PDB file of N, CA and C in Angstrom:
ATOM      1  N   MET U 298      93.327 113.864-345.032  1.00 67.00           N
ATOM      2  CA  MET U 298      92.189 112.450-346.041  1.00 67.00           C
ATOM      3  C   MET U 298      93.764 112.005-347.075  1.00 67.00           C
ATOM      4  N   ALA U 299      93.659 110.805-347.895  1.00 69.00           N
ATOM      5  CA  ALA U 299      94.815 109.974-347.917  1.00 69.00           C
ATOM      6  C   ALA U 299      95.031 110.247-349.105  1.00 69.00           C
ATOM      7  N   ASN U 300      96.275 110.218-349.552  1.00 73.00           N
ATOM      8  CA  ASN U 300      96.887 110.931-350.981  1.00 73.00           C
ATOM      9  C   ASN U 300      97.332 109.800-351.250  1.00 73.00           C
ATOM     10  N   ARG U 301      96.938 108.797-352.250  1.00 72.00           N
ATOM     11  CA  ARG U 301      97.197 107.817-352.896  1.00 72.00           C
ATOM     12  C   ARG U 301      98.381 108.165-353.843  1.00 72.00           C
ATOM     13  N   ARG U 302      98.863 109.007-353.908  1.00 69.00           N
ATOM     14  CA  ARG U 302      99.834 109.145-355.153  1.00 69.00           C
ATOM     15  C   ARG U 302     101.531 108.880-354.004  1.00 69.00           C
ATOM     16  N   ARG U 303     101.051 109.062-353.261  1.00 77.00           N
ATOM     17  CA  ARG U 303     101.911 109.556-351.955  1.00 77.00           C
ATOM     18  C   ARG U 303     102.322 107.984-351.200  1.00 77.00           C
ATOM     19  N   GLY U 304     101.024 107.028-351.687  1.00 80.00           N
ATOM     20  CA  GLY U 304     101.391 105.760-351.225  1.00 80.00           C
ATOM     21  C   GLY U 304     100.414 105.814-349.694  1.00 80.00           C
ATOM     22  N   GLU U 305     100.058 106.651-349.061  1.00 88.00           N
ATOM     23  CA  GLU U 305      98.748 107.247-348.249  1.00 88.00           C
ATOM     24  C   GLU U 305      97.527 106.029-348.017  1.00 88.00           C
ATOM     25  N   VAL U 306      97.011 105.350-347.887  1.00 93.00           N
ATOM     26  CA  VAL U 306      95.889 104.764-347.683  1.00 93.00           C
ATOM     27  C   VAL U 306      94.559 105.236-346.227  1.00 93.00           C
ATOM     28  N   SER U 307      94.092 105.186-346.406  1.00 91.00           N
ATOM     29  CA  SER U 307      92.926 105.891-344.823  1.00 91.00           C
ATOM     30  C   SER U 307      91.885 104.549-343.889  1.00 91.00           C
ATOM     31  N   VAL U 308      92.512 104.757-343.122  1.00 94.00           N
ATOM     32  CA  VAL U 308      91.352 103.302-342.669  1.00 94.00           C
ATOM     33  C   VAL U 308      91.270 104.054-341.240  1.00 94.00           C
ATOM     34  N   ALA U 309      89.475 103.426-341.485  1.00 92.00           N
ATOM     35  CA  ALA U 309      89.198 103.687-340.275  1.00 92.00           C
ATOM     36  C   ALA U 309      89.215 102.615-339.056  1.00 92.00           C
ATOM     37  N   ILE U 310      89.440 103.075-337.334  1.00 92.00           N
ATOM     38  CA  ILE U 310      90.002 102.229-336.847  1.00 92.00           C
ATOM     39  C   ILE U 310      89.089 102.112-335.280  1.00 92.00           C
ATOM     40  N   GLY U 311      88.234 101.939-335.029  1.00 88.00           N
ATOM     41  CA  GLY U 311      87.412 102.483-333.644  1.00 88.00           C
ATOM     42  C   GLY U 311      86.410 103.947-333.742  1.00 88.00           C
ATOM     43  N   ASP U 312      86.188 105.032-333.869  1.00 88.00           N
ATOM     44  CA  ASP U 312      85.502 105.880-334.019  1.00 88.00           C
ATOM     45  C   ASP U 312      86.600 107.071-335.139  1.00 88.00           C
ATOM     46  N   ARG U 313      87.423 106.809-335.526  1.00 92.00           N
ATOM     47  CA  ARG U 313      88.382 107.455-336.191  1.00 92.00           C
ATOM     48  C   ARG U 313      89.029 107.634-337.811  1.00 92.00           C
ATOM     49  N   ARG U 314      89.088 108.407-338.563  1.00 93.00           N
ATOM     50  CA  ARG U 314      90.070 107.795-339.460  1.00 93.00           C
ATOM     51  C   ARG U 314      91.556 108.131-338.976  1.00 93.00           C
ATOM     52  N   TYR U 315      92.705 107.167-339.763  1.00 95.00           N
ATOM     53  CA  TYR U 315      93.988 106.802-339.861  1.00 95.00           C
ATOM     54  C   TYR U 315      93.884 107.446-341.700  1.00 95.00           C
ATOM     55  N   THR U 316      95.104 107.588-340.775  1.00 95.00           N
ATOM     56  CA  THR U 316      96.347 107.329-342.507  1.00 95.00           C
ATOM     57  C   THR U 316      97.490 106.887-342.313  1.00 95.00           C
ATOM     58  N   LEU U 317      97.534 105.669-343.294  1.00 95.00           N
ATOM     59  CA  LEU U 317      98.798 104.882-343.045  1.00 95.00           C
ATOM     60  C   LEU U 317      99.614 104.800-344.409  1.00 95.00           C
ATOM     61  N   CYS U 318     100.677 104.877-344.289  1.00 93.00           N
ATOM     62  CA  CYS U 318     102.252 105.865-344.749  1.00 93.00           C
ATOM     63  C   CYS U 318     103.422 104.597-344.510  1.00 93.00           C
ATOM     64  N   LEU U 319     103.951 104.457-345.859  1.00 89.00           N
ATOM     65  CA  LEU U 319     104.995 103.806-345.599  1.00 89.00           C
ATOM     66  C   LEU U 319     105.871 104.144-346.305  1.00 89.00           C
ATOM     67  N   THR U 320     107.149 105.032-344.888  1.00 90.00           N
ATOM     68  CA  THR U 320     107.954 105.544-345.954  1.00 90.00           C
ATOM     69  C   THR U 320     108.894 105.022-345.588  1.00 90.00           C
ATOM     70  N   LEU U 321     110.175 105.912-345.694  1.00 89.00           N
ATOM     71  CA  LEU U 321     111.550 105.138-345.932  1.00 89.00           C
ATOM     72  C   LEU U 321     111.720 104.698-344.394  1.00 89.00           C
ATOM     73  N   GLY U 322     111.546 105.413-343.207  1.00 90.00           N
ATOM     74  CA  GLY U 322     111.708 105.959-341.874  1.00 90.00           C
ATOM     75  C   GLY U 322     110.762 104.457-341.218  1.00 90.00           C
ATOM     76  N   ALA U 323     109.714 103.947-341.835  1.00 90.00           N
ATOM     77  CA  ALA U 323     108.962 103.450-340.812  1.00 90.00           C
ATOM     78  C   ALA U 323     109.225 101.713-341.623  1.00 90.00           C
ATOM     79  N   LEU U 324     109.946 101.989-343.050  1.00 88.00           N
ATOM     80  CA  LEU U 324     110.330 100.560-343.348  1.00 88.00           C
ATOM     81  C   LEU U 324     111.531 100.070-342.493  1.00 88.00           C
ATOM     82  N   ALA U 325     112.503 101.158-342.461  1.00 90.00           N
ATOM     83  CA  ALA U 325     113.292 100.933-341.216  1.00 90.00           C
ATOM     84  C   ALA U 325     113.208  99.957-340.017  1.00 90.00           C
ATOM     85  N   GLU U 326     112.356 100.935-339.970  1.00 90.00           N
ATOM     86  CA  GLU U 326     111.826 100.822-338.346  1.00 90.00           C
ATOM     87  C   GLU U 326     111.396  99.237-338.005  1.00 90.00           C
ATOM     88  N   LEU U 327     110.696  98.914-339.317  1.00 89.00           N
ATOM     89  CA  LEU U 327     110.243  97.495-339.462  1.00 89.00           C
ATOM     90  C   LEU U 327     111.427  95.893-339.686  1.00 89.00           C
ATOM     91  N   GLU U 328     112.017  96.606-340.458  1.00 89.00           N
ATOM     92  CA  GLU U 328     113.289  95.859-340.539  1.00 89.00           C
ATOM     93  C   GLU U 328     114.091  95.764-339.061  1.00 89.00           C
ATOM     94  N   GLU U 329     113.936  96.439-338.239  1.00 90.00           N
ATOM     95  CA  GLU U 329     114.306  96.605-336.744  1.00 90.00           C
ATOM     96  C   GLU U 329     113.783  95.413-335.899  1.00 90.00           C
ATOM     97  N   ALA U 330     112.578  95.864-336.024  1.00 88.00           N
ATOM     98  CA  ALA U 330     111.235  95.635-335.092  1.00 88.00           C
ATOM     99  C   ALA U 330     111.307  93.664-335.632  1.00 88.00           C
ATOM    100  N   LEU U 331     111.218  93.606-336.647  1.00 85.00           N
ATOM    101  CA  LEU U 331     111.175  92.211-337.416  1.00 85.00           C
ATOM    102  C   LEU U 331     112.126  91.310-337.361  1.00 85.00           C
ATOM    103  N   GLY U 332     113.524  92.112-337.929  1.00 87.00           N
ATOM    104  CA  GLY U 332     114.310  91.141-337.633  1.00 87.00           C
ATOM    105  C   GLY U 332     114.745  90.858-339.243  1.00 87.00           C
ATOM    106  N   ALA U 333     114.296  91.789-339.210  1.00 85.00           N
ATOM    107  CA  ALA U 333     114.789  91.533-341.393  1.00 85.00           C
ATOM    108  C   ALA U 333     115.933  92.354-341.538  1.00 85.00           C
ATOM    109  N   SER U 334     116.555  91.669-342.479  1.00 87.00           N
ATOM    110  CA  SER U 334     118.254  92.024-342.907  1.00 87.00           C
ATOM    111  C   SER U 334     118.384  93.074-343.828  1.00 87.00           C
ATOM    112  N   ASP U 335     117.190  93.013-344.566  1.00 87.00           N
ATOM    113  CA  ASP U 335     116.981  94.319-345.510  1.00 87.00           C
ATOM    114  C   ASP U 335     115.597  94.167-346.180  1.00 87.00           C
ATOM    115  N   LEU U 336     114.979  95.180-347.211  1.00 84.00           N
ATOM    116  CA  LEU U 336     113.948  94.817-347.948  1.00 84.00           C
ATOM    117  C   LEU U 336     112.935  93.810-348.403  1.00 84.00           C
ATOM    118  N   THR U 337     114.237  93.162-348.734  1.00 84.00           N
ATOM    119  CA  THR U 337     113.579  91.567-349.784  1.00 84.00           C
ATOM    120  C   THR U 337     113.256  90.696-348.912  1.00 84.00           C
ATOM    121  N   GLY U 338     114.441  90.786-347.727  1.00 82.00           N
ATOM    122  CA  GLY U 338     114.275  90.457-346.601  1.00 82.00           C
ATOM    123  C   GLY U 338     112.403  90.789-346.102  1.00 82.00           C
ATOM    124  N   LEU U 339     112.695  91.529-345.627  1.00 82.00           N
ATOM    125  CA  LEU U 339     111.243  92.413-345.380  1.00 82.00           C
ATOM    126  C   LEU U 339     109.679  92.180-346.575  1.00 82.00           C
ATOM    127  N   ALA U 340     109.888  92.392-347.863  1.00 80.00           N
ATOM    128  CA  ALA U 340     108.611  91.976-348.657  1.00 80.00           C
ATOM    129  C   ALA U 340     109.338  90.201-348.420  1.00 80.00           C
ATOM    130  N   ALA U 341     109.498  89.829-348.044  1.00 80.00           N
ATOM    131  CA  ALA U 341     109.390  88.462-348.650  1.00 80.00           C
ATOM    132  C   ALA U 341     108.604  87.757-347.022  1.00 80.00           C
ATOM    133  N   ARG U 342     109.148  88.225-346.179  1.00 78.00           N
ATOM    134  CA  ARG U 342     108.120  87.778-344.613  1.00 78.00           C
ATOM    135  C   ARG U 342     106.986  88.663-344.929  1.00 78.00           C
ATOM    136  N   PHE U 343     106.735  89.388-345.391  1.00 77.00           N
ATOM    137  CA  PHE U 343     105.269  89.935-345.621  1.00 77.00           C
ATOM    138  C   PHE U 343     104.200  88.932-346.712  1.00 77.00           C
ATOM    139  N   ALA U 344     104.828  89.281-347.520  1.00 78.00           N
ATOM    140  CA  ALA U 344     104.847  88.078-349.164  1.00 78.00           C
ATOM    141  C   ALA U 344     103.849  86.406-348.620  1.00 78.00           C
ATOM    142  N   GLU U 345     104.670  86.552-347.730  1.00 78.00           N
ATOM    143  CA  GLU U 345     104.499  84.577-347.165  1.00 78.00           C
ATOM    144  C   GLU U 345     103.109  84.593-346.375  1.00 78.00           C
ATOM    145  N   GLY U 346     102.281  86.468-345.965  1.00 73.00           N
ATOM    146  CA  GLY U 346     100.950  85.775-345.491  1.00 73.00           C
ATOM    147  C   GLY U 346     100.830  85.567-344.234  1.00 73.00           C
ATOM    148  N   ARG U 347     101.647  84.859-343.612  1.00 73.00           N
ATOM    149  CA  ARG U 347     101.602  84.559-342.098  1.00 73.00           C
ATOM    150  C   ARG U 347     102.281  85.196-341.342  1.00 73.00           C
ATOM    151  N   LEU U 348     101.837  86.314-340.233  1.00 78.00           N
ATOM    152  CA  LEU U 348     101.719  87.397-339.337  1.00 78.00           C
ATOM    153  C   LEU U 348     101.114  86.986-338.293  1.00 78.00           C
ATOM    154  N   ALA U 349     102.450  86.941-336.819  1.00 83.00           N
ATOM    155  CA  ALA U 349     101.898  87.511-335.757  1.00 83.00           C
ATOM    156  C   ALA U 349     101.277  88.428-335.441  1.00 83.00           C
ATOM    157  N   SER U 350     100.251  88.620-334.172  1.00 87.00           N
ATOM    158  CA  SER U 350      99.800  89.597-334.444  1.00 87.00           C
ATOM    159  C   SER U 350     101.296  91.288-333.725  1.00 87.00           C
ATOM    160  N   ARG U 351     101.903  90.620-332.698  1.00 89.00           N
ATOM    161  CA  ARG U 351     103.075  91.287-332.415  1.00 89.00           C
ATOM    162  C   ARG U 351     103.140  92.438-333.706  1.00 89.00           C
ATOM    163  N   ASP U 352     103.085  91.275-335.364  1.00 87.00           N
ATOM    164  CA  ASP U 352     103.906  91.907-336.257  1.00 87.00           C
ATOM    165  C   ASP U 352     102.976  92.579-337.087  1.00 87.00           C
ATOM    166  N   LEU U 353     101.961  92.828-336.736  1.00 89.00           N
ATOM    167  CA  LEU U 353     100.722  93.494-337.149  1.00 89.00           C
ATOM    168  C   LEU U 353     100.548  95.224-336.157  1.00 89.00           C
ATOM    169  N   ILE U 354     100.903  94.744-334.833  1.00 93.00           N
ATOM    170  CA  ILE U 354     100.893  96.217-334.652  1.00 93.00           C
ATOM    171  C   ILE U 354     102.147  96.927-334.846  1.00 93.00           C
ATOM    172  N   ALA U 355     103.308  96.200-335.290  1.00 93.00           N
ATOM    173  CA  ALA U 355     104.590  96.663-335.613  1.00 93.00           C
ATOM    174  C   ALA U 355     104.112  97.711-336.569  1.00 93.00           C
ATOM    175  N   LEU U 356     103.129  96.558-337.705  1.00 92.00           N
ATOM    176  CA  LEU U 356     103.794  97.181-339.101  1.00 92.00           C
ATOM    177  C   LEU U 356     102.619  98.382-338.681  1.00 92.00           C
ATOM    178  N   LEU U 357     101.603  97.888-338.061  1.00 94.00           N
ATOM    179  CA  LEU U 357     100.162  99.431-338.041  1.00 94.00           C
ATOM    180  C   LEU U 357     100.883 100.477-337.890  1.00 94.00           C
ATOM    181  N   GLY U 358     101.775 100.156-336.486  1.00 95.00           N
ATOM    182  CA  GLY U 358     102.036 100.839-335.740  1.00 95.00           C
ATOM    183  C   GLY U 358     103.252 102.218-336.578  1.00 95.00           C
ATOM    184  N   ALA U 359     104.105 101.530-337.687  1.00 95.00           N
ATOM    185  CA  ALA U 359     105.222 101.976-338.563  1.00 95.00           C
ATOM    186  C   ALA U 359     103.919 103.140-339.451  1.00 95.00           C
ATOM    187  N   THR U 360     103.407 102.032-339.860  1.00 94.00           N
ATOM    188  CA  THR U 360     102.185 103.158-341.175  1.00 94.00           C
ATOM    189  C   THR U 360     101.919 103.922-340.125  1.00 94.00           C
ATOM    190  N   LEU U 361     101.428 104.230-338.963  1.00 96.00           N
ATOM    191  CA  LEU U 361     100.118 105.454-338.372  1.00 96.00           C
ATOM    192  C   LEU U 361     101.736 106.181-338.285  1.00 96.00           C
ATOM    193  N   ARG U 362     102.539 105.571-338.020  1.00 95.00           N
ATOM    194  CA  ARG U 362     103.762 107.149-337.525  1.00 95.00           C
ATOM    195  C   ARG U 362     103.816 107.636-338.701  1.00 95.00           C
ATOM    196  N   GLY U 363     104.479 106.924-340.391  1.00 94.00           N
ATOM    197  CA  GLY U 363     104.661 107.467-341.121  1.00 94.00           C
ATOM    198  C   GLY U 363     103.782 108.377-341.959  1.00 94.00           C
ATOM    199  N   GLY U 364     102.299 107.806-341.523  1.00 93.00           N
ATOM    200  CA  GLY U 364     101.137 108.391-342.189  1.00 93.00           C
ATOM    201  C   GLY U 364     101.349 110.303-340.954  1.00 93.00           C
ATOM    202  N   GLY U 365     101.711 110.074-340.298  1.00 94.00           N
ATOM    203  CA  GLY U 365     102.337 111.254-339.276  1.00 94.00           C
ATOM    204  C   GLY U 365     100.733 111.450-337.680  1.00 94.00           C
ATOM    205  N   HIS U 366     100.622 109.874-337.336  1.00 95.00           N
ATOM    206  CA  HIS U 366     100.165 110.002-336.233  1.00 95.00           C
ATOM    207  C   HIS U 366     101.497 109.345-335.232  1.00 95.00           C
ATOM    208  N   ASP U 367     100.858 110.476-333.525  1.00 95.00           N
ATOM    209  CA  ASP U 367     102.153 110.835-332.736  1.00 95.00           C
ATOM    210  C   ASP U 367     101.937 108.794-332.028  1.00 95.00           C
ATOM    211  N   LEU U 368     101.705 107.810-332.580  1.00 95.00           N
ATOM    212  CA  LEU U 368     101.099 106.962-331.682  1.00 95.00           C
ATOM    213  C   LEU U 368     101.851 105.960-331.294  1.00 95.00           C
ATOM    214  N   ASP U 369     102.913 105.702-330.237  1.00 95.00           N
ATOM    215  CA  ASP U 369     103.650 104.004-329.850  1.00 95.00           C
ATOM    216  C   ASP U 369     103.269 102.677-329.989  1.00 95.00           C
ATOM    217  N   ASP U 370     104.000 101.777-330.189  1.00 94.00           N
ATOM    218  CA  ASP U 370     103.359 100.857-330.540  1.00 94.00           C
ATOM    219  C   ASP U 370     102.105 100.238-329.307  1.00 94.00           C
ATOM    220  N   ALA U 371     102.620 100.297-327.274  1.00 96.00           N
ATOM    221  CA  ALA U 371     101.907  99.960-327.143  1.00 96.00           C
ATOM    222  C   ALA U 371      99.988 100.678-326.994  1.00 96.00           C
ATOM    223  N   ALA U 372     100.701 102.483-327.557  1.00 96.00           N
ATOM    224  CA  ALA U 372      98.761 102.646-328.074  1.00 96.00           C
ATOM    225  C   ALA U 372      98.388 102.641-329.555  1.00 96.00           C
ATOM    226  N   VAL U 373      98.989 101.763-330.372  1.00 95.00           N
ATOM    227  CA  VAL U 373      98.577 101.080-331.817  1.00 95.00           C
ATOM    228  C   VAL U 373      98.147  99.606-330.858  1.00 95.00           C
ATOM    229  N   ALA U 374      98.318  98.914-330.004  1.00 95.00           N
ATOM    230  CA  ALA U 374      97.818  97.562-328.954  1.00 95.00           C
ATOM    231  C   ALA U 374      96.521  97.895-328.766  1.00 95.00           C
ATOM    232  N   ARG U 375      96.364  98.814-327.892  1.00 95.00           N
ATOM    233  CA  ARG U 375      95.263  99.341-327.421  1.00 95.00           C
ATOM    234  C   ARG U 375      94.414 100.028-328.702  1.00 95.00           C
ATOM    235  N   LEU U 376      94.415  99.900-329.293  1.00 93.00           N
ATOM    236  CA  LEU U 376      93.227 100.706-330.350  1.00 93.00           C
ATOM    237  C   LEU U 376      92.306  99.136-331.145  1.00 93.00           C
ATOM    238  N   PRO U 377      90.766 100.176-330.833  1.00 91.00           N
ATOM    239  CA  PRO U 377      90.009  98.788-330.870  1.00 91.00           C
ATOM    240  C   PRO U 377      89.904  98.493-332.186  1.00 91.00           C
ATOM    241  N   LEU U 378      88.819  97.010-332.069  1.00 86.00           N
ATOM    242  CA  LEU U 378      88.820  96.422-332.873  1.00 86.00           C
ATOM    243  C   LEU U 378      87.715  95.874-333.490  1.00 86.00           C
ATOM    244  N   SER U 379      86.889  97.169-333.125  1.00 81.00           N
ATOM    245  CA  SER U 379      84.988  96.832-332.907  1.00 81.00           C
ATOM    246  C   SER U 379      85.579  96.780-334.665  1.00 81.00           C
ATOM    247  N   GLY U 380      85.235  97.143-335.588  1.00 79.00           N
ATOM    248  CA  GLY U 380      85.175  97.243-337.000  1.00 79.00           C
ATOM    249  C   GLY U 380      85.586  95.854-337.527  1.00 79.00           C
ATOM    250  N   GLY U 381      86.418  94.678-336.382  1.00 85.00           N
ATOM    251  CA  GLY U 381      87.354  93.571-337.342  1.00 85.00           C
ATOM    252  C   GLY U 381      88.836  93.907-337.446  1.00 85.00           C
ATOM    253  N   ILE U 382      89.351  93.081-337.772  1.00 87.00           N
ATOM    254  CA  ILE U 382      90.455  93.497-338.239  1.00 87.00           C
ATOM    255  C   ILE U 382      90.900  93.428-339.627  1.00 87.00           C
ATOM    256  N   GLU U 383      89.715  92.701-340.148  1.00 89.00           N
ATOM    257  CA  GLU U 383      89.656  93.017-342.007  1.00 89.00           C
ATOM    258  C   GLU U 383      89.786  94.202-342.415  1.00 89.00           C
ATOM    259  N   PRO U 384      88.869  95.011-342.565  1.00 90.00           N
ATOM    260  CA  PRO U 384      89.003  96.555-342.991  1.00 90.00           C
ATOM    261  C   PRO U 384      91.140  96.696-342.268  1.00 90.00           C
ATOM    262  N   ILE U 385      91.415  96.189-341.778  1.00 91.00           N
ATOM    263  CA  ILE U 385      93.118  96.704-341.457  1.00 91.00           C
ATOM    264  C   ILE U 385      93.685  95.901-341.847  1.00 91.00           C
ATOM    265  N   ALA U 386      93.639  94.781-342.112  1.00 88.00           N
ATOM    266  CA  ALA U 386      94.644  94.599-342.506  1.00 88.00           C
ATOM    267  C   ALA U 386      94.291  94.476-344.390  1.00 88.00           C
ATOM    268  N   THR U 387      93.212  94.559-344.942  1.00 90.00           N
ATOM    269  CA  THR U 387      92.878  95.074-346.212  1.00 90.00           C
ATOM    270  C   THR U 387      94.203  96.515-345.969  1.00 90.00           C
ATOM    271  N   ALA U 388      93.322  97.779-345.887  1.00 92.00           N
ATOM    272  CA  ALA U 388      94.662  98.577-345.930  1.00 92.00           C
ATOM    273  C   ALA U 388      96.168  98.583-345.735  1.00 92.00           C
ATOM    274  N   LEU U 389      96.254  98.085-344.771  1.00 89.00           N
ATOM    275  CA  LEU U 389      97.553  97.480-344.554  1.00 89.00           C
ATOM    276  C   LEU U 389      98.587  96.704-345.593  1.00 89.00           C
ATOM    277  N   GLY U 390      97.477  96.134-346.592  1.00 87.00           N
ATOM    278  CA  GLY U 390      97.499  95.440-347.329  1.00 87.00           C
ATOM    279  C   GLY U 390      98.304  96.251-348.857  1.00 87.00           C
ATOM    280  N   GLU U 391      97.599  97.180-348.855  1.00 91.00           N
ATOM    281  CA  GLU U 391      96.943  98.195-349.110  1.00 91.00           C
ATOM    282  C   GLU U 391      98.610  99.165-349.615  1.00 91.00           C
ATOM    283  N   ALA U 392      99.378  99.411-348.063  1.00 89.00           N
ATOM    284  CA  ALA U 392     100.576 100.316-348.895  1.00 89.00           C
ATOM    285  C   ALA U 392     101.350  99.382-348.037  1.00 89.00           C
ATOM    286  N   LEU U 393     101.695  98.605-348.242  1.00 85.00           N
ATOM    287  CA  LEU U 393     102.794  97.682-348.258  1.00 85.00           C
ATOM    288  C   LEU U 393     102.059  97.702-350.317  1.00 85.00           C
ATOM    289  N   ALA U 394     101.585  97.415-351.226  1.00 86.00           N
ATOM    290  CA  ALA U 394     101.508  97.514-351.838  1.00 86.00           C
ATOM    291  C   ALA U 394     101.873  98.456-352.372  1.00 86.00           C
ATOM    292  N   ALA U 395     102.068  99.805-352.091  1.00 85.00           N
ATOM    293  CA  ALA U 395     102.046 100.863-352.448  1.00 85.00           C
ATOM    294  C   ALA U 395     103.375 101.159-352.382  1.00 85.00           C
ATOM    295  N   ALA U 396     103.883 100.957-350.907  1.00 82.00           N
ATOM    296  CA  ALA U 396     105.675 100.483-351.136  1.00 82.00           C
ATOM    297  C   ALA U 396     105.894 100.345-351.760  1.00 82.00           C
ATOM    298  N   PHE U 397     106.168  98.917-352.809  1.00 77.00           N
ATOM    299  CA  PHE U 397     106.843  97.247-352.819  1.00 77.00           C
ATOM    300  C   PHE U 397     106.488  97.700-354.555  1.00 77.00           C
ATOM    301  N   GLY U 398     105.637  98.353-354.579  1.00 77.00           N
ATOM    302  CA  GLY U 398     105.627  99.046-356.345  1.00 77.00           C
ATOM    303  C   GLY U 398     104.250  97.655-356.457  1.00 77.00           C
ATOM    304  N   ALA U 399     104.107  97.592-355.634  1.00 63.00           N
ATOM    305  CA  ALA U 399     102.869  96.027-356.487  1.00 63.00           C
ATOM    306  C   ALA U 399     101.201  96.181-356.392  1.00 63.00           C
ATOM    307  N   GLU U 400     101.056  95.740-357.714  1.00 52.00           N
ATOM    308  CA  GLU U 400      99.491  96.534-357.573  1.00 52.00           C
ATOM    309  C   GLU U 400      98.274  95.492-356.648  1.00 52.00           C
ATOM    310  N   THR U 401      97.686  96.364-356.027  1.00 46.00           N
ATOM    311  CA  THR U 401      97.024  95.985-355.457  1.00 46.00           C
ATOM    312  C   THR U 401      95.618  94.844-355.802  1.00 46.00           C
ATOM    313  N   PRO U 402      95.691  93.654-355.379  1.00 43.00           N
ATOM    314  CA  PRO U 402      94.394  93.362-355.955  1.00 43.00           C
ATOM    315  C   PRO U 402      93.155  93.672-356.357  1.00 43.00           C
ATOM    316  N   ASP U 403      91.977  93.419-356.508  1.00 42.00           N
ATOM    317  CA  ASP U 403      90.443  93.752-356.436  1.00 42.00           C
ATOM    318  C   ASP U 403      90.301  92.726-355.617  1.00 42.00           C
ATOM    319  N   PRO U 404      89.379  92.961-355.140  1.00 41.00           N
ATOM    320  CA  PRO U 404      88.573  92.469-354.357  1.00 41.00           C
ATOM    321  C   PRO U 404      87.274  91.417-354.163  1.00 41.00           C
ATOM    322  N   SER U 405      87.397  91.962-355.127  1.00 39.00           N
ATOM    323  CA  SER U 405      86.233  91.646-355.922  1.00 39.00           C
ATOM    324  C   SER U 405      86.074  89.978-356.087  1.00 39.00           C
ATOM    325  N   PRO U 406      84.720  89.081-355.800  1.00 43.00           N
ATOM    326  CA  PRO U 406      84.844  87.657-356.701  1.00 43.00           C
ATOM    327  C   PRO U 406      85.525  88.177-358.216  1.00 43.00           C
ATOM    328  N   PRO U 407      85.777  87.234-358.433  1.00 44.00           N
ATOM    329  CA  PRO U 407      85.815  87.483-360.086  1.00 44.00           C
ATOM    330  C   PRO U 407      84.234  86.883-361.469  1.00 44.00           C
ATOM    331  N   GLY U 408      84.359  87.279-362.430  1.00 47.00           N
ATOM    332  CA  GLY U 408      83.142  87.243-362.742  1.00 47.00           C
ATOM    333  C   GLY U 408      82.454  85.815-363.844  1.00 47.00           C
ATOM    334  N   PRO U 409      81.108  86.003-364.066  1.00 51.00           N
ATOM    335  CA  PRO U 409      81.366  84.228-364.548  1.00 51.00           C
ATOM    336  C   PRO U 409      82.241  84.084-364.768  1.00 51.00           C
TER     337      PRO U 409
END
């Protein structure tokens, strides 16, 4: 079970639940994989909201490994998207928000 106080997020992918977490090691891995020179550059890249599929594989892989799952990026790329990309993208957004100290936006529509 995911521990929100440690920045962990739970997500269902296919028929399994996984824990995502952006550890310091996962952030360093992402800097390398995405060519960011530092954490500010990494945060700015994610804030733009424009990510390629390979970026999502790198981000999902790093957060899965940070959450304790032993999957390389090739195995991550083969994970099923039977539930669509939205639940994964939402969980990744929550993991990023936890790591960078941002509030997770409320996904519900605004009231009347």
